[in-house]
Coordinates of C-alpha atoms and ligand atoms in Angstrom, one line a residue:
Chain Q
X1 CA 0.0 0.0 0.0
X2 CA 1.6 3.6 -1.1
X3 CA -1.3 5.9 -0.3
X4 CA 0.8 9.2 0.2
X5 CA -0.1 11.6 2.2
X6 CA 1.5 15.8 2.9
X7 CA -0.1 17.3 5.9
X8 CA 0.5 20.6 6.3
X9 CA 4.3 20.4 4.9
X10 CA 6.7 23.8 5.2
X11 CA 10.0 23.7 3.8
X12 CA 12.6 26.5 4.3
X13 CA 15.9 26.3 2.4
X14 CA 18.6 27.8 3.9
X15 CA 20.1 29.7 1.4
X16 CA 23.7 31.0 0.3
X17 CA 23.0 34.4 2.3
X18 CA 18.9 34.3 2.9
X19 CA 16.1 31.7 4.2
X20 CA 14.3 30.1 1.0
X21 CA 10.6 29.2 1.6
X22 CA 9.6 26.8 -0.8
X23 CA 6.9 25.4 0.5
X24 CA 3.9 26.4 3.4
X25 CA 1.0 24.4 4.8
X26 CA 1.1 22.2 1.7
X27 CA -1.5 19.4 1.9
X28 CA -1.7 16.8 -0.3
X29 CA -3.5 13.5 -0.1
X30 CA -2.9 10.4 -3.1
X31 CA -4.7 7.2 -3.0
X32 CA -2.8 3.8 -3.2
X33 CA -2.6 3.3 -7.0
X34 CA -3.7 6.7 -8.2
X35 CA -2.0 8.4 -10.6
X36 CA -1.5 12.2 -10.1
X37 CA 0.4 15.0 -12.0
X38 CA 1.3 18.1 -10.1
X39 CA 1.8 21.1 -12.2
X40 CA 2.2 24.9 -10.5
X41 CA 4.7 28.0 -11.7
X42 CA 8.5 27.6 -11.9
X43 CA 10.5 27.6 -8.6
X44 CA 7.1 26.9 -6.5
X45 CA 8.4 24.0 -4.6
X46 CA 7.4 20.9 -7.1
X47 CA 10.7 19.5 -6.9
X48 CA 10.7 20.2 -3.2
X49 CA 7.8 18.6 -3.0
X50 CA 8.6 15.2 -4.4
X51 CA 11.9 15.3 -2.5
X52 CA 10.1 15.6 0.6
X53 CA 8.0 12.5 -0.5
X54 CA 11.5 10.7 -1.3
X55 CA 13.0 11.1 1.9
X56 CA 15.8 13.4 0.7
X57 CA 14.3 16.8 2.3
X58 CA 12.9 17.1 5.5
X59 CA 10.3 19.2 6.2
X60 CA 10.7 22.0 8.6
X61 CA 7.3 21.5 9.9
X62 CA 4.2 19.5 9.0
X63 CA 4.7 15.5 8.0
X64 CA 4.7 13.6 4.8
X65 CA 3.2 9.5 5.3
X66 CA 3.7 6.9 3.1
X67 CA 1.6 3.8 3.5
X68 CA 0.8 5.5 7.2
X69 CA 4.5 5.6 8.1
X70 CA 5.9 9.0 8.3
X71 CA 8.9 9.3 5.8
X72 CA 12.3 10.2 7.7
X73 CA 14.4 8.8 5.0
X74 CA 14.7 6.9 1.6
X75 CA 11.9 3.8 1.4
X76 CA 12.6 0.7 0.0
X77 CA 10.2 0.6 -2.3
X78 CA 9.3 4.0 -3.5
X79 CA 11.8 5.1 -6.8
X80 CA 12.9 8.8 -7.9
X81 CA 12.9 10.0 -11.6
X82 CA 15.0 14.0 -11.2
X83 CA 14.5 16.4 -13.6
X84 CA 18.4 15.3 -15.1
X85 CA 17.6 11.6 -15.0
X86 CA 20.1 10.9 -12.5
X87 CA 22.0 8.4 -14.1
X88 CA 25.5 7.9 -13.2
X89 CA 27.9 8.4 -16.5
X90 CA 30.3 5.7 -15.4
X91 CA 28.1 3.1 -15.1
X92 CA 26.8 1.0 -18.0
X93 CA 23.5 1.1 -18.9
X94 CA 22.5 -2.4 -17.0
X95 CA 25.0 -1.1 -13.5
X96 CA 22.5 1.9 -13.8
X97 CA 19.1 -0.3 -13.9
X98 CA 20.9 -2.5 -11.3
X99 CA 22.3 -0.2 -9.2
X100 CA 19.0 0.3 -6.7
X101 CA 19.4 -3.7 -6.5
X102 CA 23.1 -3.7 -5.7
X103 CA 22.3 -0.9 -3.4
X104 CA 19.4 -2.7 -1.0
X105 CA 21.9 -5.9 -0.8
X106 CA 20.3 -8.0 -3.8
X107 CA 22.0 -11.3 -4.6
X108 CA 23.8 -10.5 -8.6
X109 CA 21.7 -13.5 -9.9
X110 CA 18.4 -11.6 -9.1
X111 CA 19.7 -8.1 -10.2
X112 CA 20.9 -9.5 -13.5
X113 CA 17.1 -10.8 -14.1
X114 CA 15.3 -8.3 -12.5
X115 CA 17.1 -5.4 -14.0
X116 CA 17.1 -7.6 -17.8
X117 CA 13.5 -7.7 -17.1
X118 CA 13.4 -4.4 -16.4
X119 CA 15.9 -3.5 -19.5
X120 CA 13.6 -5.4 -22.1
X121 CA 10.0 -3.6 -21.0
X122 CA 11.2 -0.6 -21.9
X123 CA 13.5 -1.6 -25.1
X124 CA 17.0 -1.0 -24.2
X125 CA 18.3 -4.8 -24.4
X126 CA 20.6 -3.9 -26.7
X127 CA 22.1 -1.4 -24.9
X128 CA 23.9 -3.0 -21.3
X129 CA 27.0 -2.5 -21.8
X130 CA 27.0 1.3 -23.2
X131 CA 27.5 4.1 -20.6
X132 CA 24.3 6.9 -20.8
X133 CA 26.9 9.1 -22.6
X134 CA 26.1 7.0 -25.7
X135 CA 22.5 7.0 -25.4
X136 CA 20.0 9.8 -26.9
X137 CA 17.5 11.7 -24.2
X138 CA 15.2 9.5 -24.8
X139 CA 16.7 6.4 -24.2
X140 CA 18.7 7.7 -21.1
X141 CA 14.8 8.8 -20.0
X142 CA 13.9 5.0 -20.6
X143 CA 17.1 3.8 -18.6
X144 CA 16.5 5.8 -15.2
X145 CA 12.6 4.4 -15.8
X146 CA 14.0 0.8 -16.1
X147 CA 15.7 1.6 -13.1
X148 CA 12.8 2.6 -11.4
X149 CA 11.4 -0.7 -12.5
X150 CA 13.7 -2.8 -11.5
X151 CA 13.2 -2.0 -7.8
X152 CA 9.4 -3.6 -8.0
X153 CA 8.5 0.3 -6.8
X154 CA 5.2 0.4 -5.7
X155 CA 5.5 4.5 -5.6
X156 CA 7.0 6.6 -8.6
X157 CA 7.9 9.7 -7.9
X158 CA 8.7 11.3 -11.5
X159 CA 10.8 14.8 -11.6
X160 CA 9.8 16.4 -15.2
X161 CA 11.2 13.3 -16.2
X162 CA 10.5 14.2 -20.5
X163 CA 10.9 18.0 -20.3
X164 CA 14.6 17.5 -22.0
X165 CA 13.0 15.6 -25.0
X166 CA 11.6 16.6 -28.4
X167 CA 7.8 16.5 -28.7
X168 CA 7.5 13.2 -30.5
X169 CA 10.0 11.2 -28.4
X170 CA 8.4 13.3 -25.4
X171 CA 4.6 11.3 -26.6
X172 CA 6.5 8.2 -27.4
X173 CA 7.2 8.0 -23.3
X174 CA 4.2 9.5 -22.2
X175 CA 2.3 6.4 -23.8
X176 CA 5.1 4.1 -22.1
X177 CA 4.6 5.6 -18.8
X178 CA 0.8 4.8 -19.4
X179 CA 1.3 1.7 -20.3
X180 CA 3.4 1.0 -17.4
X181 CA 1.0 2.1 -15.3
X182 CA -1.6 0.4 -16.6
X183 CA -0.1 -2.9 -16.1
X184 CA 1.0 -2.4 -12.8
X185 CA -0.9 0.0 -10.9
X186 CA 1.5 1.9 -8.6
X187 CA 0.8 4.8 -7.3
X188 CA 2.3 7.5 -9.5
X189 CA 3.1 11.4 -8.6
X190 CA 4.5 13.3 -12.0
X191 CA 5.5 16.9 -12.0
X192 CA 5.7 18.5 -14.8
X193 CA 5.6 21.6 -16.5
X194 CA 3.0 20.5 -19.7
X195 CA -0.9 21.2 -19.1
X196 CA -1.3 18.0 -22.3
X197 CA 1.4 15.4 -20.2
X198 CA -0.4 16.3 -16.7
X199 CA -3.8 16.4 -18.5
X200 CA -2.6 12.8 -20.1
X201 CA -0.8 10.8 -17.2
X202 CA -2.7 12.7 -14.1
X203 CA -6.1 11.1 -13.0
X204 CA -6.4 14.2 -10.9
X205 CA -4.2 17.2 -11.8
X206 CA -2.8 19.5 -8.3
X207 CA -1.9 23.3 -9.3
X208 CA 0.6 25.0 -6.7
X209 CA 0.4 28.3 -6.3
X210 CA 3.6 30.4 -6.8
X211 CA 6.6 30.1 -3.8
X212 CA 5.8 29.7 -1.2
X213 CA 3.8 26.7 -2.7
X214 CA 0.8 25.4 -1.6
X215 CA -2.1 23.4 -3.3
X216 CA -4.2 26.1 -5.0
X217 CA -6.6 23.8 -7.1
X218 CA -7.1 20.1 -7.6
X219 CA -8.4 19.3 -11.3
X220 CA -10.7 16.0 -11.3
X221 CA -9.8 14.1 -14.9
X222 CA -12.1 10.9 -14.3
X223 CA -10.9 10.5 -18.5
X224 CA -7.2 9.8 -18.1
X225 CA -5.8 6.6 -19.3
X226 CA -9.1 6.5 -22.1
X227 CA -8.2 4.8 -25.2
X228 CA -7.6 7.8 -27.8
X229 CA -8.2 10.1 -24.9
X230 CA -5.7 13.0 -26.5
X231 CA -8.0 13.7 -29.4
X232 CA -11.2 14.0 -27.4
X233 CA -13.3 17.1 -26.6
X234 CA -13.1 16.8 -22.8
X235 CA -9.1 16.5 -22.8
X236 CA -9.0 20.0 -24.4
X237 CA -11.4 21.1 -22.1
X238 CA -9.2 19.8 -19.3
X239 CA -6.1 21.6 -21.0
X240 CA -8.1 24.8 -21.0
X241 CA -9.7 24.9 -17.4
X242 CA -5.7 24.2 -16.4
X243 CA -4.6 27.0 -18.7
X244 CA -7.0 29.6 -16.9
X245 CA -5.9 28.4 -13.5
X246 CA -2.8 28.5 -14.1
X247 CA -2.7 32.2 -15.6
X248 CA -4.6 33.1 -12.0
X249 CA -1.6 31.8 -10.2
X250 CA 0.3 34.1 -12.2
X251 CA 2.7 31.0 -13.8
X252 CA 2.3 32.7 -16.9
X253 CA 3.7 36.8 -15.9
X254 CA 6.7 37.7 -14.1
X255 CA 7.9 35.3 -11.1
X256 CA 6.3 36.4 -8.1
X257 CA 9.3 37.3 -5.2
X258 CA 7.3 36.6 -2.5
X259 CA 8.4 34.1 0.2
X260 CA 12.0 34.8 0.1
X261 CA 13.4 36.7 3.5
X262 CA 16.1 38.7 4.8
X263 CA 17.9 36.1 7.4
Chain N
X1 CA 50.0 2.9 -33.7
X2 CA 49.2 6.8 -34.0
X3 CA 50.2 7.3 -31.1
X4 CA 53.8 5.8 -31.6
X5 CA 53.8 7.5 -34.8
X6 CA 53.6 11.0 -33.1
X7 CA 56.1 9.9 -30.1
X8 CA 58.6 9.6 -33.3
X9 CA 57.4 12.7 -35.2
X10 CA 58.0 14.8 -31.4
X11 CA 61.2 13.0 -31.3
X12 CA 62.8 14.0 -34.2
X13 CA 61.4 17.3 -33.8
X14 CA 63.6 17.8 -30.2
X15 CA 66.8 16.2 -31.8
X16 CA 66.7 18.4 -34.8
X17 CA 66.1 21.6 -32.2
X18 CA 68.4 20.3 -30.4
X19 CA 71.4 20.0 -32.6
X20 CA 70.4 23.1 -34.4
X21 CA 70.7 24.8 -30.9
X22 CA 74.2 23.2 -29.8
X23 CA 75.2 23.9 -33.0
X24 CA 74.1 27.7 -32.7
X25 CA 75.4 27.7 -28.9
X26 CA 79.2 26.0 -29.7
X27 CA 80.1 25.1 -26.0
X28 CA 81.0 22.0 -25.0
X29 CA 78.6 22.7 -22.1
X30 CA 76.1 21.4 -24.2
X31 CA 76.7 19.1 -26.9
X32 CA 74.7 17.6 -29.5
X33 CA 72.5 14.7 -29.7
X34 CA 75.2 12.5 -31.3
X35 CA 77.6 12.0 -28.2
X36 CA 74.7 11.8 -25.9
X37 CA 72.9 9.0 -27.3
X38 CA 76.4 7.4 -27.8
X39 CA 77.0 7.5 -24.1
X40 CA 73.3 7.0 -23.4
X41 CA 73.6 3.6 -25.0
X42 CA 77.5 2.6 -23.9
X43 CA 75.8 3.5 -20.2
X44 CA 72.9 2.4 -20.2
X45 CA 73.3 -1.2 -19.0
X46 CA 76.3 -0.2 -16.1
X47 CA 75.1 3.2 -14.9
X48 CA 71.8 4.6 -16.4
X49 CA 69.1 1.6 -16.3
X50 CA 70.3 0.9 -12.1
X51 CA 70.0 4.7 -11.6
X52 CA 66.8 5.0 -13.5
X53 CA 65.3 2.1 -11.5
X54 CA 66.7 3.7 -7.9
X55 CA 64.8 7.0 -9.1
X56 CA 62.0 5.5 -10.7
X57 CA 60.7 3.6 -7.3
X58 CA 61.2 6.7 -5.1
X59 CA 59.1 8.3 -7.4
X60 CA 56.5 5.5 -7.6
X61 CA 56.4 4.7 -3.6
X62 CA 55.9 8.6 -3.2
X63 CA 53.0 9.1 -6.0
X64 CA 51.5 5.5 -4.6
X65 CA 51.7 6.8 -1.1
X66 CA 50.6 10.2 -1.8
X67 CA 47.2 9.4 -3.6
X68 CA 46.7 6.5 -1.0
X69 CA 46.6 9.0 1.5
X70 CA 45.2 12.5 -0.2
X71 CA 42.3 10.9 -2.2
X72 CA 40.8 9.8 0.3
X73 CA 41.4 12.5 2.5
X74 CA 40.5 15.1 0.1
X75 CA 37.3 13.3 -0.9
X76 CA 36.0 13.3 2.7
X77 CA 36.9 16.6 3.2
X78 CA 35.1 17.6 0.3
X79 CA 31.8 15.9 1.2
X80 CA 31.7 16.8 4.5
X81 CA 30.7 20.7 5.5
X82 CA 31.7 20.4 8.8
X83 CA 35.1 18.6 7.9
X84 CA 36.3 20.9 5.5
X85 CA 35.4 23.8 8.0
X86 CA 38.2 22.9 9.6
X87 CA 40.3 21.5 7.4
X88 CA 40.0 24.1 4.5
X89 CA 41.5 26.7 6.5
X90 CA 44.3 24.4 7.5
X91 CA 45.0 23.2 3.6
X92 CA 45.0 27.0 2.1
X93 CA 47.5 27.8 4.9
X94 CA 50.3 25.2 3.9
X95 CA 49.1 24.6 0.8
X96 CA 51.1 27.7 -0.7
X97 CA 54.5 26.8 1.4
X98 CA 56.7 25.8 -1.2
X99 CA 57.1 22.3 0.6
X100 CA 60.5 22.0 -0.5
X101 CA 62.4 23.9 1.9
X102 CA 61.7 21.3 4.3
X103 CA 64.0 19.3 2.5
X104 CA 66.8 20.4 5.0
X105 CA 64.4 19.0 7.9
X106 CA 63.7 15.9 6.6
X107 CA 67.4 15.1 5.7
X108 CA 68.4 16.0 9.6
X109 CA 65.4 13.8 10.5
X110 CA 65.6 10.8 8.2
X111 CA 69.0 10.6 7.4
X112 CA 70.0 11.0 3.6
X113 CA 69.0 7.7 2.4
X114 CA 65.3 7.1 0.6
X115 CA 63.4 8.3 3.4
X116 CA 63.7 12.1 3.1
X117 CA 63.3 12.1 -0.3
X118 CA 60.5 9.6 -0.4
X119 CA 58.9 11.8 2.3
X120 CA 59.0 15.0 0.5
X121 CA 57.6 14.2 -2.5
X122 CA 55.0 12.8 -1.2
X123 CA 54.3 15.4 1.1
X124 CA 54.0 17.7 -2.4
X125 CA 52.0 15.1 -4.4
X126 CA 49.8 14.6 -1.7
X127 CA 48.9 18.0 -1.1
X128 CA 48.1 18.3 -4.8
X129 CA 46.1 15.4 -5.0
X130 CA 44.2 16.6 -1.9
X131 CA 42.8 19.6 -3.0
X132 CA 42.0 18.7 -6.6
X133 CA 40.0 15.7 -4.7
X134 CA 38.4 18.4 -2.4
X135 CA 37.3 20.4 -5.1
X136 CA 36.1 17.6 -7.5
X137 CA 33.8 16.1 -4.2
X138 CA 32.4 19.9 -3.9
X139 CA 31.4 20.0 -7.5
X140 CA 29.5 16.3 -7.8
X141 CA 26.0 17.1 -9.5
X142 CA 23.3 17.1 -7.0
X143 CA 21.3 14.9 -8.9
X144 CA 23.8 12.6 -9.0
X145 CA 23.9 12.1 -5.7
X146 CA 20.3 12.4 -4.4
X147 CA 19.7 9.5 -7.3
X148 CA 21.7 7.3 -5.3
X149 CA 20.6 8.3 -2.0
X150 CA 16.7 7.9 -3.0
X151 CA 17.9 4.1 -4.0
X152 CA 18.5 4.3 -0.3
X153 CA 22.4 4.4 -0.5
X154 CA 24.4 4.7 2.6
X155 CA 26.9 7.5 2.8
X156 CA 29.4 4.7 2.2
X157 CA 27.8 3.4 -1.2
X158 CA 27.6 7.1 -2.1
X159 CA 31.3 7.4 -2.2
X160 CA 31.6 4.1 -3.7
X161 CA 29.1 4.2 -6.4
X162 CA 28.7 8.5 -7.1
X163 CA 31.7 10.4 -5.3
X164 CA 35.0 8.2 -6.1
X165 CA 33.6 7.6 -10.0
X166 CA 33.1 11.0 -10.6
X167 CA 36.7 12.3 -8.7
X168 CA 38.7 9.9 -11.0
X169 CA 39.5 11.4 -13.9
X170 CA 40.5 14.9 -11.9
X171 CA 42.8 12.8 -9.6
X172 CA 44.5 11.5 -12.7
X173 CA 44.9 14.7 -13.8
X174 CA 46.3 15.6 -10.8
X175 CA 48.9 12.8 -10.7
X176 CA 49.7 13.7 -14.6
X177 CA 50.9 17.2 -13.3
X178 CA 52.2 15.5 -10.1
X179 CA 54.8 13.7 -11.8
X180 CA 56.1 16.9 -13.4
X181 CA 56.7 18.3 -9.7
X182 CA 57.7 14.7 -8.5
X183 CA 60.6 14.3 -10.9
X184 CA 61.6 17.8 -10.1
X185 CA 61.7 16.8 -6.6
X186 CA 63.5 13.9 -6.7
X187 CA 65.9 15.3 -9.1
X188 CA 66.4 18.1 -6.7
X189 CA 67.1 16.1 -3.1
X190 CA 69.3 13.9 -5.1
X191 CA 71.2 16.3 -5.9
X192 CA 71.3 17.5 -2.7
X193 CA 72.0 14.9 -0.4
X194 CA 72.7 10.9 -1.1
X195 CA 75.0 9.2 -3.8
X196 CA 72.5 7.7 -5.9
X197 CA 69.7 8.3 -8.3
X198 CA 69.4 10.0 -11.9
X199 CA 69.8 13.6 -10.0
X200 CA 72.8 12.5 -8.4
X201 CA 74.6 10.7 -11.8
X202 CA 73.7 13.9 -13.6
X203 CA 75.4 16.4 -10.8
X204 CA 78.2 13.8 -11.0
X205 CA 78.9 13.8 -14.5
X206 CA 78.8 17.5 -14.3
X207 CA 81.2 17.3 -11.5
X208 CA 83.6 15.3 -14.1
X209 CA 82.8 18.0 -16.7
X210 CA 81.3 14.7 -18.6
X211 CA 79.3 16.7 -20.7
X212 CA 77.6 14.2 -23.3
X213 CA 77.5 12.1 -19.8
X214 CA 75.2 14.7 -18.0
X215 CA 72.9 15.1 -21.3
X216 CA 73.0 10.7 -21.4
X217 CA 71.7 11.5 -18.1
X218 CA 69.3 13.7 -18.9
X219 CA 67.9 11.2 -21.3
X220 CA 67.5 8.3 -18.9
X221 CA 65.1 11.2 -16.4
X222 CA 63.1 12.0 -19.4
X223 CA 62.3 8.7 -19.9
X224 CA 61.4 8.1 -16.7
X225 CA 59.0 11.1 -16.9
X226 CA 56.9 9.6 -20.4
X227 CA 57.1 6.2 -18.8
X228 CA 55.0 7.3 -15.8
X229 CA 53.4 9.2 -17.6
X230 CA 52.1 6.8 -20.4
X231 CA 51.5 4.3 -17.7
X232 CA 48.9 6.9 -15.9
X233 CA 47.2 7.2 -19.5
X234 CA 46.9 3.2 -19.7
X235 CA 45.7 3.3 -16.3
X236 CA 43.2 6.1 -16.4
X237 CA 42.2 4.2 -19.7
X238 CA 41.2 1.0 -17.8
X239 CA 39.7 2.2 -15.1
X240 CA 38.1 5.5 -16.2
X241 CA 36.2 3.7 -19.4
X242 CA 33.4 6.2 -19.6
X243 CA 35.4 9.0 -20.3
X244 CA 35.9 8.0 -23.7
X245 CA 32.6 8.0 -25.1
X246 CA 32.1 10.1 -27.7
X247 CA 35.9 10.9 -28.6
Ligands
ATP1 N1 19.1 23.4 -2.0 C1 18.4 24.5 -2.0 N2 18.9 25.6 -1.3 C2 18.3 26.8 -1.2 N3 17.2 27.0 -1.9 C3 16.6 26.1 -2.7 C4 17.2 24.8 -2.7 N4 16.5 24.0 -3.6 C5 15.5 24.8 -4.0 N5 15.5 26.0 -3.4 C6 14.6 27.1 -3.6 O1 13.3 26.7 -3.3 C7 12.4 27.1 -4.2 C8 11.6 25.9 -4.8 O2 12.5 25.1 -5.5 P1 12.0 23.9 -6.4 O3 13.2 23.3 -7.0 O4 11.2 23.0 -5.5 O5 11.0 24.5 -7.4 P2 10.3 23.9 -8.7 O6 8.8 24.1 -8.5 O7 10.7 22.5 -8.8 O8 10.8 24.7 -9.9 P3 11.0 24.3 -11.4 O9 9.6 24.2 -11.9 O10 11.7 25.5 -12.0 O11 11.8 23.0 -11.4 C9 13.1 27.9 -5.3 O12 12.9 29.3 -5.0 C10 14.6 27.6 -5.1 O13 15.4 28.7 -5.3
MG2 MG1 11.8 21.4 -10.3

């Protein structure tokens, strides 16, 4: 079970030379199995966010719960796509799927099935022994989600994971994600910075309001996951009741500056 | 095969400046390529290859010594805040100490057999090595790390797996420049103290006003110098694989 669940969370970053508050009485609440996109202006804590979820940033107040537990460090089964895919350059492609095995202890013989397995799903058999340096964005995009796989994750956290790619590899992904989650049903919290991907991949769709961020709106999108859902009426309709809430949080003019204090 | 190909080309590049500039010069001070490599080769089995090989492990055991101890050390200091609040300070303030005129010290300590001179380059090398370390722990991607840590990484299989990867090829670097200083070094405290070594053959062919002698000399340290070298780049080769992509 990876119902997830922000009560309240405030982060403050300690700046170089001030105190960074990214994010305030942000609450949050994502059912076991749901998929959710989270969406909300540049620099408003998204990334913040999800790190808090991973276990990598503590919150300064309020709690984050995963499965019930509250998170005070990595989980064992909940796997991290960042914005930069994360992959380490000097490992090979199947080091990198295998590495979250080799890291929680697992015997080789297991990692070199589990991460095959994982490999083969999403088309990068081929590839073990290159290093990510020789792979295009998309396939370096495919190798952190192989990763992810590998570990049997029953939460994804996903970091703008296909922001670096062109649009049609970008679509290419965004039906493998789909399909990925359609097989397996994990819980799955993607931010990103598209109203069509967030529209596409989030059953529900959370706008942040600028920094300090907090949950301004929750967007219901009962569609998601339809066969041929991209071309209908109601997914435009879900684009453009995004687009207008969006522009009311100001993600479209200049950054707001609040939320950032003298220390 | 290239790579042979442009030792030779840069090798009959220096003998022809060479000659052209003994020629220009006219002192028996320094002579031409032709006597040297004449007494390079009628040496090089009695004098030169022992020499070279008394030189060449002082310079390894200091190098091997040097990055045993500042890679490591460097590497911590780097990833720890709170280590290299201390330790910073302390490494800018003797870092800049031209470690050499310890040399003195050492050879009243430690005699003037291997020891000193063992000791000082490795004091030099390691202090290079340790703050190219430092600085290449500071400047590890972010993402890199917190990858590794959200796989639920201890702090040990974070050095293992992100921070000693990504350091290597700047610690090779290091030890490429490090061997420049190194032989220096060595060719410096043999000169000073001891009666063995390439520093002390060439200061004692000098001494005999054994001119082609000194440059035979000469020869045998520069080859010490592109062996080490070349054996770095096959090392750094091996181990640091990734770097090649896409060259
Ligand atoms: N390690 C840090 N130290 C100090 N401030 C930070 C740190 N990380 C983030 N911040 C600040 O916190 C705020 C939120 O950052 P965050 O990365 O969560 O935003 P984001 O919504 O993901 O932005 P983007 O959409 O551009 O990726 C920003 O103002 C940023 O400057
Ligand atoms: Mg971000």
């Amino acid at each position: 079970m990876a119902t997830v669940d922000a009560c309240e969370v405030e982060v403050v970053y300690e700046g170089v030379d001030r105190l960074v508050r990214a994010l305030e009485a942000c609450s949050l609440t994502v059912e076991d199995g749901e998929p959710v996109a989270i969406i909300g202006p540049s620099g408003c804590g998204k990334s913040t966010l999800l790190l808090a979820m991973a276990g990598l940033v503590r919150p300064t107040d309020g709690d984050v719960l995963v499965g019930g537990e509250t998170v005070s460090g990595p989980r064992l089964r909940t796997a991290l796509i960042l914005q930069d895919f994360g992959l380490l350059p000097w490992k090979t492609v199947f080091h990198n799927a295998a590495l979250g095995l080799e890291v929680r202890g697992v015997s080789p013989a297991q990692r070199a099935e589990r991460a095959g397995a994982a490999l083969e799903r999403v088309g990068l058999t081929d590839f073990c022994g290159a290093y990510p340096g020789e792979l295009s964005g998309g396939m370096r995009q495919r190798l952190a989600l192989a990763r992810a796989l590998a570990l049997d994750a029953d939460l994804l956290l996903m970091d703008e994971p296909l922001s670096a790619l062109d649009a049609l590899t970008r679509e290419d992904l965004q039906g493998l994600l789909l399909d990925i989650w359609r097989q397996r049903q994990h819980t799955a919290i993607l931010v990103t910075h598209s109203i069509e991907e967030a529209v596409f991949l989030g059953r529900r769709v959370v706008v942040l309001t600028p920094r300090p961020g907090r949950v301004a709106a929750i967007v219901e999108n009962p569609g998601m996951g339809a066969e041929g859902y991209r071309s209908t009426p109601e997914f435009y309709e879900r684009c453009d009741q995004l687009r207008r809430l969006l522009a009311a949080e100001g993600a479209f003019g200049e950054t707001a500056l609040t939320g950032v204090e003298a220390s | 095969m290239r790579r042979l190909l442009g030792y030779l080309g840069a090798i009959v590049a220096l003998l022809v400046g060479w000659w052209l500039l003994s020629v220009a010069v006219g002192s028996p001070a320094l002579p031409g390529p032709a006597p040297a490599i004449s007494d390079f080769v009628r040496l090089w089995g009695s004098d030169l290859m022992p020499q070279l090989f008394e030189s060449g492990w002082r310079v390894v055991a200091s190098m091997t010594i040097g990055v045993a101890l500042g890679a490591p050390l460097g590497l911590l200091i780097g990833r720890s805040p709170r280590l290299d609040a201390v330790a910073a300070p302390l490494v800018f303030l003797t870092y800049p100490i031209p470690k050499i005129v310890f040399l003195p010290v050492l050879l009243v300590l430690l005699g003037i057999g291997n020891a000193p001179k063992i000791a000082l380059i490795t004091i030099i090398v390691l202090f290079q090595i340790l703050v190219t370390a430092r600085d290449a722990a500071r400047g590890i991607p972010v993402a890199s790390v917190l990858s590794v840590r959200s796989l639920g990484a201890t702090r040990g299989q974070v050095f293992r797996h992100v921070v000693v990867p990504a350091a290597l090829p700047d610690i090779f670097t290091a030890l490429r420049i490090g061997t420049g200083t190194a032989i220096a070094v060595l060719f410096f405290s043999e000169t000073v103290a001891g009666t063995s070594g390439l520093g002390y053959y060439i200061l004692d062919a000098w001494g005999r006003i054994a001119y082609s002698e000194m440059f035979a000399g000469i020869i045998a340290m520069a080859l010490l110098g592109v062996v080490l070298y070349e054996l770095l780049e096959m090392a750094e080769a091996r181990v640091c694989r990734w770097t090649r992509v896409g060259r």
